[in-house]
PDB file of C-alpha atoms in Angstrom:
ATOM      1  CA  MET A 192      -1.294 -10.485 -11.950  1.00 89.00           C
ATOM      2  CA  ILE A 193      -0.228  -7.750  -9.520  1.00 91.00           C
ATOM      3  CA  VAL A 194      -2.758  -6.303  -7.092  1.00 91.00           C
ATOM      4  CA  GLY A 195      -1.962  -2.962  -5.465  1.00 94.00           C
ATOM      5  CA  VAL A 196      -3.502  -1.181  -2.501  1.00 93.00           C
ATOM      6  CA  ARG A 197      -2.898   2.406  -1.407  1.00 94.00           C
ATOM      7  CA  ALA A 198      -4.042   3.661   2.000  1.00 92.00           C
ATOM      8  CA  PHE A 199      -3.808   7.320   2.977  1.00 92.00           C
ATOM      9  CA  SER A 200      -2.514   8.785   6.231  1.00 91.00           C
ATOM     10  CA  ARG A 201      -4.622  10.231   8.997  1.00 88.00           C
ATOM     11  CA  LEU A 202      -3.603  13.166  11.169  1.00 86.00           C
ATOM     12  CA  HIS A 203      -4.676  12.534  14.741  1.00 78.00           C
ATOM     13  CA  PHE A 204      -6.145  15.468  16.640  1.00 76.00           C
ATOM     14  CA  GLY A 205      -6.681  13.616  19.867  1.00 72.00           C
ATOM     15  CA  LEU A 206      -7.495  10.311  21.480  1.00 72.00           C
ATOM     16  CA  MET A 207     -10.612   9.614  23.488  1.00 76.00           C
ATOM     17  CA  GLU A 208     -11.095   6.827  25.981  1.00 78.00           C
ATOM     18  CA  ILE A 209     -14.194   4.991  24.772  1.00 78.00           C
ATOM     19  CA  SER A 210     -14.559   2.525  27.626  1.00 80.00           C
ATOM     20  CA  PRO A 211     -12.903   3.709  30.860  1.00 80.00           C
ATOM     21  CA  GLY A 212     -11.006   0.990  32.625  1.00 80.00           C
ATOM     22  CA  GLN A 213     -10.813  -1.324  29.601  1.00 80.00           C
ATOM     23  CA  PRO A 214      -7.432  -1.883  27.913  1.00 79.00           C
ATOM     24  CA  HIS A 215      -6.942  -0.517  24.392  1.00 75.00           C
ATOM     25  CA  CYS A 216     -10.441   0.961  24.073  1.00 75.00           C
ATOM     26  CA  TYR A 217      -9.579   4.247  22.443  1.00 75.00           C
ATOM     27  CA  GLY A 218     -11.003   6.189  19.563  1.00 76.00           C
ATOM     28  CA  GLY A 219      -9.801   9.328  17.904  1.00 76.00           C
ATOM     29  CA  VAL A 220     -10.579  12.347  15.852  1.00 79.00           C
ATOM     30  CA  GLY A 221      -8.595  13.082  12.722  1.00 83.00           C
ATOM     31  CA  VAL A 222      -8.527  13.993   9.060  1.00 90.00           C
ATOM     32  CA  MET A 223      -7.292  11.987   6.066  1.00 90.00           C
ATOM     33  CA  ILE A 224      -4.359  13.310   4.014  1.00 92.00           C
ATOM     34  CA  ASP A 225      -3.066  11.896   0.737  1.00 89.00           C
ATOM     35  CA  SER A 226       0.616  11.955   1.600  1.00 90.00           C
ATOM     36  CA  PRO A 227       2.433  10.086   2.944  1.00 91.00           C
ATOM     37  CA  SER A 228       0.589   6.902   2.090  1.00 91.00           C
ATOM     38  CA  MET A 229       1.008   3.154   2.500  1.00 91.00           C
ATOM     39  CA  THR A 230       1.283   1.361  -0.841  1.00 93.00           C
ATOM     40  CA  VAL A 231       1.531  -2.414  -1.039  1.00 92.00           C
ATOM     41  CA  GLU A 232       1.600  -4.807  -3.991  1.00 93.00           C
ATOM     42  CA  ALA A 233       0.912  -8.526  -4.107  1.00 90.00           C
ATOM     43  CA  ARG A 234       1.744 -10.826  -7.015  1.00 89.00           C
ATOM     44  CA  VAL A 235      -1.080 -13.337  -7.204  1.00 86.00           C
ATOM     45  CA  GLY A 236      -0.234 -17.005  -7.724  1.00 81.00           C
ATOM     46  CA  SER A 237       0.479 -20.146  -5.776  1.00 74.00           C
ATOM     47  CA  VAL A 238       3.746 -21.165  -4.161  1.00 68.00           C
ATOM     48  CA  ALA A 239       4.995 -24.699  -3.614  1.00 56.00           C
ATOM     49  CA  HIS A 240       5.707 -24.030   0.053  1.00 63.00           C
ATOM     50  CA  ARG A 241       4.753 -21.084   2.232  1.00 62.00           C
ATOM     51  CA  ASP A 242       8.437 -20.366   2.898  1.00 67.00           C
ATOM     52  CA  ASP A 243       8.792 -19.671  -0.842  1.00 72.00           C
ATOM     53  CA  MET A 244       6.676 -16.504  -0.627  1.00 75.00           C
ATOM     54  CA  VAL A 245       8.827 -13.375  -1.019  1.00 84.00           C
ATOM     55  CA  VAL A 246       8.103 -10.337   1.171  1.00 86.00           C
ATOM     56  CA  ASP A 247      10.234  -7.259   0.602  1.00 86.00           C
ATOM     57  CA  GLY A 248      10.299  -3.469   0.803  1.00 85.00           C
ATOM     58  CA  ASP A 249      10.633  -1.262   3.860  1.00 84.00           C
ATOM     59  CA  PRO A 250      12.265  -3.530   6.500  1.00 87.00           C
ATOM     60  CA  TYR A 251       9.966  -2.557   9.409  1.00 90.00           C
ATOM     61  CA  TRP A 252       6.735  -3.115   7.480  1.00 89.00           C
ATOM     62  CA  SER A 253       8.018  -6.117   5.528  1.00 88.00           C
ATOM     63  CA  ASP A 254       8.936  -7.894   8.751  1.00 89.00           C
ATOM     64  CA  ARG A 255       5.484  -7.167  10.199  1.00 90.00           C
ATOM     65  CA  THR A 256       3.883  -8.362   6.976  1.00 88.00           C
ATOM     66  CA  ARG A 257       5.865 -11.600   6.954  1.00 86.00           C
ATOM     67  CA  ARG A 258       4.885 -12.328  10.569  1.00 88.00           C
ATOM     68  CA  ALA A 259       1.207 -11.545   9.877  1.00 87.00           C
ATOM     69  CA  LEU A 260       1.118 -13.800   6.816  1.00 83.00           C
ATOM     70  CA  GLU A 261       2.875 -16.604   8.717  1.00 83.00           C
ATOM     71  CA  ALA A 262       0.405 -16.311  11.610  1.00 86.00           C
ATOM     72  CA  TRP A 263      -2.546 -16.401   9.199  1.00 82.00           C
ATOM     73  CA  GLN A 264      -1.083 -19.432   7.437  1.00 81.00           C
ATOM     74  CA  GLN A 265      -0.582 -21.298  10.730  1.00 84.00           C
ATOM     75  CA  GLN A 266      -4.255 -20.745  11.585  1.00 85.00           C
ATOM     76  CA  ASN A 267      -5.427 -21.697   8.075  1.00 80.00           C
ATOM     77  CA  VAL A 268      -3.204 -24.626   7.120  1.00 75.00           C
ATOM     78  CA  ASP A 269      -5.675 -25.966   4.542  1.00 79.00           C
ATOM     79  CA  GLU A 270      -6.130 -22.584   2.826  1.00 78.00           C
ATOM     80  CA  PRO A 271      -2.827 -21.424   1.333  1.00 75.00           C
ATOM     81  CA  ILE A 272      -2.430 -17.718   0.682  1.00 77.00           C
ATOM     82  CA  PRO A 273      -2.620 -17.247  -3.108  1.00 80.00           C
ATOM     83  CA  ILE A 274       0.304 -14.795  -3.176  1.00 80.00           C
ATOM     84  CA  ARG A 275       3.740 -15.427  -4.689  1.00 83.00           C
ATOM     85  CA  SER A 276       5.274 -12.169  -3.491  1.00 85.00           C
ATOM     86  CA  PHE A 277       4.333  -9.192  -1.394  1.00 87.00           C
ATOM     87  CA  ARG A 278       6.026  -5.801  -1.484  1.00 90.00           C
ATOM     88  CA  VAL A 279       5.667  -2.776   0.761  1.00 90.00           C
ATOM     89  CA  VAL A 280       6.271  -0.115  -1.901  1.00 91.00           C
ATOM     90  CA  SER A 281       5.993   2.944   0.340  1.00 90.00           C
ATOM     91  CA  ALA A 282       5.122   3.531   3.960  1.00 90.00           C
ATOM     92  CA  PRO A 283       4.984   6.473   6.341  1.00 89.00           C
ATOM     93  CA  PRO A 284       7.120   6.328   9.458  1.00 88.00           C
ATOM     94  CA  ALA A 285       5.698   4.252  12.287  1.00 88.00           C
ATOM     95  CA  HIS A 286       4.489   5.746  15.569  1.00 85.00           C
ATOM     96  CA  VAL A 287       4.352   9.403  14.505  1.00 85.00           C
ATOM     97  CA  GLY A 288       0.576   9.921  14.580  1.00 83.00           C
ATOM     98  CA  LEU A 289      -0.242   9.211  10.929  1.00 88.00           C
ATOM     99  CA  GLY A 290      -2.236   6.020  11.478  1.00 86.00           C
ATOM    100  CA  SER A 291       0.398   3.923   9.704  1.00 89.00           C
ATOM    101  CA  GLY A 292      -0.427   0.766  11.679  1.00 88.00           C
ATOM    102  CA  THR A 293      -4.077   1.024  10.677  1.00 86.00           C
ATOM    103  CA  GLN A 294      -3.092   1.709   7.064  1.00 89.00           C
ATOM    104  CA  TRP A 295      -0.838  -1.327   7.081  1.00 89.00           C
ATOM    105  CA  ALA A 296      -3.444  -3.645   8.633  1.00 88.00           C
ATOM    106  CA  CYS A 297      -6.182  -2.541   6.217  1.00 88.00           C
ATOM    107  CA  SER A 298      -3.845  -2.895   3.240  1.00 89.00           C
ATOM    108  CA  ILE A 299      -2.793  -6.408   4.218  1.00 85.00           C
ATOM    109  CA  ALA A 300      -6.394  -7.430   4.837  1.00 84.00           C
ATOM    110  CA  ALA A 301      -7.443  -6.072   1.441  1.00 84.00           C
TER     111      ALA A 301
END
């Protein structure tokens, strides 16, 4: 079975400091747009060893995905991820104000 997730982009209109003096405590105002979007697919199933899981697609996002899945697996040794392969089908460019990091994180979590 293949499970797909699509997350839309967000145009940022400005950042606001939510908690002055605290690191990374920002919020923002923006609007959702349907393109470009982050689309990921996971093929459900077990793998014999976690190194057997295939992660492919856009190199930047695939590398991030592989590292995130490896970190999760290291923290949850007794709970293998039930995914045989993971593919980043499409992704907006990183760091251009479209919320691509948030899209990616929400897609992986889903």
